[in-house]
């Protein structure tokens, strides 16, 4: 009789302890609703990326970033408020994420954003590539005696691309014949020339290409020979 009483008392004690424990709101892995939201957002990313061929790549990247951030937030909310992990771990995880982001921005900064809205980073204090380029050792175009005589931008040819969208602004140059299959017959690189930062294309006339570029604090108008890539003249303005 005393043994039964002891067993019953032990069971009652264990029941009381269980009743005093805080209820666990979630498990060690996300629940069905959380997984469903993550899968929906992930599927949306795949759909957006799949349609990239027919869409503006910049918009595709923006939507991908938004949807990816939504997936991250969905998992983060579950982890902090609904998971069964110890409270200390659930609190330290977002703090660690925020500290990592703060450290990243303390060490790096956005150098520029390209045409597809993808940021390119550089170490804080580091010089940009255009700042490492030396200023051209050629004369400004207003010093006529120093300009090479062969630079003739007054004469036009059928191969010129003198303005935005081409000679007739219809994105066509009829005199140029290109291969229809660049996999079997790719174009050959003639030369490669490091130049300063720029957001403009080239105006090509009579075998010379004129563009705008930046080198450090100087904005330049530059003229290159198309066949060789040799800089012919430049004019800089601070």
Short mmCIF file of C-alpha atoms in Angstrom, two decimals:
data_model
loop_
_atom_site.label_atom_id
_atom_site.label_comp_id
_atom_site.label_asym_id
_atom_site.label_seq_id
_atom_site.Cartn_x
_atom_site.Cartn_y
_atom_site.Cartn_z
CA UNK A 1 0.00 0.00 0.00
CA UNK A 2 2.80 2.38 0.86
CA UNK A 3 4.58 1.54 -2.41
CA UNK A 4 1.45 2.37 -4.45
CA UNK A 5 1.14 5.61 -2.57
CA UNK A 6 4.76 6.49 -3.39
CA UNK A 7 4.21 5.78 -7.07
CA UNK A 8 1.06 7.88 -7.14
CA UNK A 9 2.79 10.70 -5.32
CA UNK A 10 5.66 10.56 -7.81
CA UNK A 11 3.24 10.74 -10.71
CA UNK A 12 1.44 13.67 -9.18
CA UNK A 13 4.77 15.50 -8.68
CA UNK A 14 5.77 14.93 -12.32
CA UNK A 15 2.40 16.15 -13.54
CA UNK A 16 2.79 19.30 -11.48
CA UNK A 17 6.25 19.95 -12.96
CA UNK A 18 4.92 19.49 -16.48
CA UNK A 19 2.09 21.89 -15.77
CA UNK A 20 4.57 24.54 -14.60
CA UNK A 21 6.77 24.27 -17.70
CA UNK A 22 6.24 27.03 -20.29
CA UNK A 23 4.41 25.82 -23.36
CA UNK A 24 6.62 25.42 -26.44
CA UNK A 25 5.17 27.47 -29.31
CA UNK A 26 6.96 25.59 -32.06
CA UNK A 27 9.43 22.85 -32.86
CA UNK A 28 13.01 22.56 -33.97
CA UNK A 29 11.99 22.95 -37.62
CA UNK A 30 9.49 25.37 -39.19
CA UNK A 31 5.86 24.32 -39.37
CA UNK A 32 3.73 23.76 -42.44
CA UNK A 33 2.60 27.38 -42.76
CA UNK A 34 6.15 28.72 -42.54
CA UNK A 35 7.41 26.18 -45.08
CA UNK A 36 4.48 27.02 -47.35
CA UNK A 37 5.31 30.74 -47.29
CA UNK A 38 8.99 30.04 -47.96
CA UNK A 39 8.14 27.72 -50.86
CA UNK A 40 5.72 30.25 -52.35
CA UNK A 41 8.34 33.00 -52.20
CA UNK A 42 10.99 30.66 -53.59
CA UNK A 43 8.70 29.64 -56.42
CA UNK A 44 8.04 33.28 -57.18
CA UNK A 45 11.80 33.88 -57.44
CA UNK A 46 12.13 30.98 -59.90
CA UNK A 47 9.21 32.32 -61.94
CA UNK A 48 10.70 35.81 -62.02
CA UNK A 49 14.15 34.56 -63.00
CA UNK A 50 12.66 32.24 -65.63
CA UNK A 51 10.96 35.20 -67.29
CA UNK A 52 14.23 37.19 -67.30
CA UNK A 53 14.72 36.67 -71.04
CA UNK A 54 11.58 38.68 -71.78
CA UNK A 55 11.85 41.19 -68.91
CA UNK A 56 14.03 44.08 -67.86
CA UNK A 57 16.91 42.44 -66.01
CA UNK A 58 17.03 45.34 -63.55
CA UNK A 59 13.40 44.75 -62.54
CA UNK A 60 14.06 41.02 -62.28
CA UNK A 61 16.93 41.65 -59.87
CA UNK A 62 14.84 44.02 -57.75
CA UNK A 63 11.97 41.54 -57.44
CA UNK A 64 14.45 38.76 -56.67
CA UNK A 65 15.93 40.84 -53.86
CA UNK A 66 12.49 41.64 -52.41
CA UNK A 67 11.29 38.03 -52.56
CA UNK A 68 14.57 36.71 -51.15
CA UNK A 69 14.37 39.18 -48.29
CA UNK A 70 10.81 37.99 -47.68
CA UNK A 71 12.05 34.39 -47.38
CA UNK A 72 14.72 35.48 -44.92
CA UNK A 73 12.24 37.46 -42.80
CA UNK A 74 9.73 34.60 -42.81
CA UNK A 75 12.31 32.17 -41.47
CA UNK A 76 13.62 34.77 -39.01
CA UNK A 77 10.20 35.49 -37.54
CA UNK A 78 9.58 31.78 -37.03
CA UNK A 79 13.01 31.27 -35.47
CA UNK A 80 12.71 34.15 -33.00
CA UNK A 81 9.05 33.88 -32.02
CA UNK A 82 7.90 30.34 -32.78
CA UNK A 83 10.83 27.92 -32.60
CA UNK A 84 11.73 25.68 -29.65
CA UNK A 85 15.34 26.86 -29.44
CA UNK A 86 16.50 28.39 -26.15
CA UNK A 87 15.60 32.04 -25.69
CA UNK A 88 19.26 33.09 -25.58
CA UNK A 89 19.94 31.56 -28.99
CA UNK A 90 16.79 33.06 -30.47
CA UNK A 91 17.81 36.53 -29.28
CA UNK A 92 21.49 36.25 -30.16
CA UNK A 93 20.83 35.10 -33.76
CA UNK A 94 19.25 38.39 -35.00
CA UNK A 95 21.82 40.38 -33.03
CA UNK A 96 24.59 38.45 -34.79
CA UNK A 97 22.98 39.14 -38.17
CA UNK A 98 22.70 42.87 -37.48
CA UNK A 99 26.29 43.03 -36.22
CA UNK A 100 27.49 41.22 -39.35
CA UNK A 101 25.67 43.73 -41.55
CA UNK A 102 27.12 46.62 -39.53
CA UNK A 103 30.65 45.22 -39.83
CA UNK A 104 30.20 44.74 -43.58
CA UNK A 105 29.12 48.36 -44.11
CA UNK A 106 31.94 49.52 -41.84
CA UNK A 107 34.50 47.74 -44.06
CA UNK A 108 32.90 48.16 -47.49
CA UNK A 109 30.89 50.70 -49.43
CA UNK A 110 29.02 50.65 -52.73
CA UNK A 111 31.36 51.79 -55.47
CA UNK A 112 28.66 51.86 -58.14
CA UNK A 113 25.46 50.21 -59.29
CA UNK A 114 25.48 48.76 -62.79
CA UNK A 115 22.73 48.87 -65.39
CA UNK A 116 21.10 45.76 -63.93
CA UNK A 117 20.89 47.45 -60.49
CA UNK A 118 23.53 45.13 -59.05
CA UNK A 119 25.74 46.96 -56.53
CA UNK A 120 29.51 46.60 -56.82
CA UNK A 121 31.38 46.97 -53.54
CA UNK A 122 34.81 48.26 -52.67
CA UNK A 123 36.78 48.44 -49.45
CA UNK A 124 36.31 51.76 -47.68
CA UNK A 125 39.23 54.06 -48.37
CA UNK A 126 40.38 52.04 -51.38
CA UNK A 127 40.82 53.90 -54.63
CA UNK A 128 38.43 53.16 -57.45
CA UNK A 129 39.91 51.70 -60.67
CA UNK A 130 39.51 55.01 -62.49
CA UNK A 131 41.46 56.78 -59.72
CA UNK A 132 44.41 54.42 -60.31
CA UNK A 133 44.67 55.37 -63.96
CA UNK A 134 47.19 58.04 -64.87
CA UNK A 135 46.02 61.07 -66.79
CA UNK A 136 46.59 60.68 -70.55
CA UNK A 137 49.81 62.16 -71.84
CA UNK A 138 48.22 63.63 -74.94
CA UNK A 139 47.21 67.12 -75.92
CA UNK A 140 43.77 68.61 -75.49
CA UNK A 141 41.79 68.90 -78.76
CA UNK A 142 41.94 72.70 -78.69
CA UNK A 143 45.73 72.50 -79.14
CA UNK A 144 45.44 71.87 -82.84
CA UNK A 145 49.17 71.65 -83.50
CA UNK A 146 49.45 68.61 -81.20
CA UNK A 147 46.52 66.61 -82.54
CA UNK A 148 47.58 63.81 -84.92
CA UNK A 149 46.79 64.81 -88.47
CA UNK A 150 45.20 61.44 -89.19
CA UNK A 151 42.36 62.10 -86.72
CA UNK A 152 39.67 63.21 -89.16
CA UNK A 153 36.19 63.31 -87.64
CA UNK A 154 34.74 65.38 -90.47
CA UNK A 155 34.90 62.57 -93.03
CA UNK A 156 32.13 59.99 -92.72
CA UNK A 157 31.93 56.36 -93.84
CA UNK A 158 29.25 53.69 -94.19
CA UNK A 159 30.52 51.99 -91.02
CA UNK A 160 30.10 55.01 -88.74
CA UNK A 161 27.99 54.97 -85.58
CA UNK A 162 28.05 58.72 -84.87
CA UNK A 163 25.11 59.15 -82.52
CA UNK A 164 22.65 57.44 -80.19
CA UNK A 165 21.12 54.33 -81.83
CA UNK A 166 23.27 54.70 -84.93
CA UNK A 167 23.43 56.86 -88.07
CA UNK A 168 19.64 57.05 -88.46
CA UNK A 169 18.78 56.40 -84.80
CA UNK A 170 17.18 53.07 -85.74
CA UNK A 171 19.86 50.81 -84.16
CA UNK A 172 21.12 49.68 -87.56
CA UNK A 173 24.37 49.87 -89.51
CA UNK A 174 23.59 48.32 -92.88
CA UNK A 175 27.20 48.16 -94.12
CA UNK A 176 28.26 45.77 -91.34
CA UNK A 177 27.77 42.03 -91.86
CA UNK A 178 27.91 39.90 -88.72
CA UNK A 179 27.78 36.14 -88.26
CA UNK A 180 24.38 34.84 -87.20
CA UNK A 181 25.96 32.20 -84.95
CA UNK A 182 28.53 33.52 -82.49
CA UNK A 183 28.96 30.06 -80.94
CA UNK A 184 30.51 28.63 -84.10
CA UNK A 185 31.92 31.88 -85.45
CA UNK A 186 32.58 34.23 -82.52
CA UNK A 187 33.95 37.74 -83.01
CA UNK A 188 37.67 38.17 -82.42
CA UNK A 189 38.99 40.61 -79.81
CA UNK A 190 41.33 43.09 -81.47
CA UNK A 191 42.54 44.91 -78.34
CA UNK A 192 41.68 45.75 -74.76
CA UNK A 193 42.23 49.19 -73.29
CA UNK A 194 41.73 50.23 -69.64
CA UNK A 195 39.77 53.48 -69.45
CA UNK A 196 38.11 55.51 -66.74
CA UNK A 197 34.61 55.13 -65.34
CA UNK A 198 31.87 56.02 -67.76
CA UNK A 199 28.15 55.76 -68.49
CA UNK A 200 28.23 56.60 -72.19
CA UNK A 201 28.88 54.58 -75.32
CA UNK A 202 31.10 55.58 -78.24
CA UNK A 203 30.50 57.86 -81.17
CA UNK A 204 32.46 56.15 -83.97
CA UNK A 205 33.39 58.10 -87.10
CA UNK A 206 35.97 57.36 -89.80
CA UNK A 207 37.88 54.79 -87.74
CA UNK A 208 37.93 56.79 -84.49
CA UNK A 209 35.76 56.45 -81.40
CA UNK A 210 34.99 59.33 -79.05
CA UNK A 211 33.61 58.83 -75.56
CA UNK A 212 33.39 60.32 -72.06
CA UNK A 213 35.24 58.89 -69.08
CA UNK A 214 36.27 59.82 -65.55
CA UNK A 215 39.72 59.46 -64.01
CA UNK A 216 39.70 60.50 -60.38
CA UNK A 217 38.36 64.06 -60.17
CA UNK A 218 38.76 64.70 -63.90
CA UNK A 219 36.06 64.26 -66.54
CA UNK A 220 37.50 63.60 -69.97
CA UNK A 221 36.45 63.57 -73.59
CA UNK A 222 38.70 60.99 -75.24
CA UNK A 223 39.31 59.81 -78.78
CA UNK A 224 40.62 56.30 -79.54
CA UNK A 225 41.69 54.69 -82.80
CA UNK A 226 39.26 51.85 -83.50
CA UNK A 227 41.78 49.43 -85.04
CA UNK A 228 44.42 49.68 -82.32
CA UNK A 229 42.74 51.18 -79.25
CA UNK A 230 45.41 53.85 -79.09
CA UNK A 231 44.37 57.07 -77.41
CA UNK A 232 44.65 59.94 -79.90
CA UNK A 233 43.63 62.97 -77.81
CA UNK A 234 41.81 63.90 -74.66
CA UNK A 235 40.35 66.98 -73.02
CA UNK A 236 39.91 67.09 -69.23
CA UNK A 237 37.67 69.22 -67.04
CA UNK A 238 37.88 69.07 -63.26
#
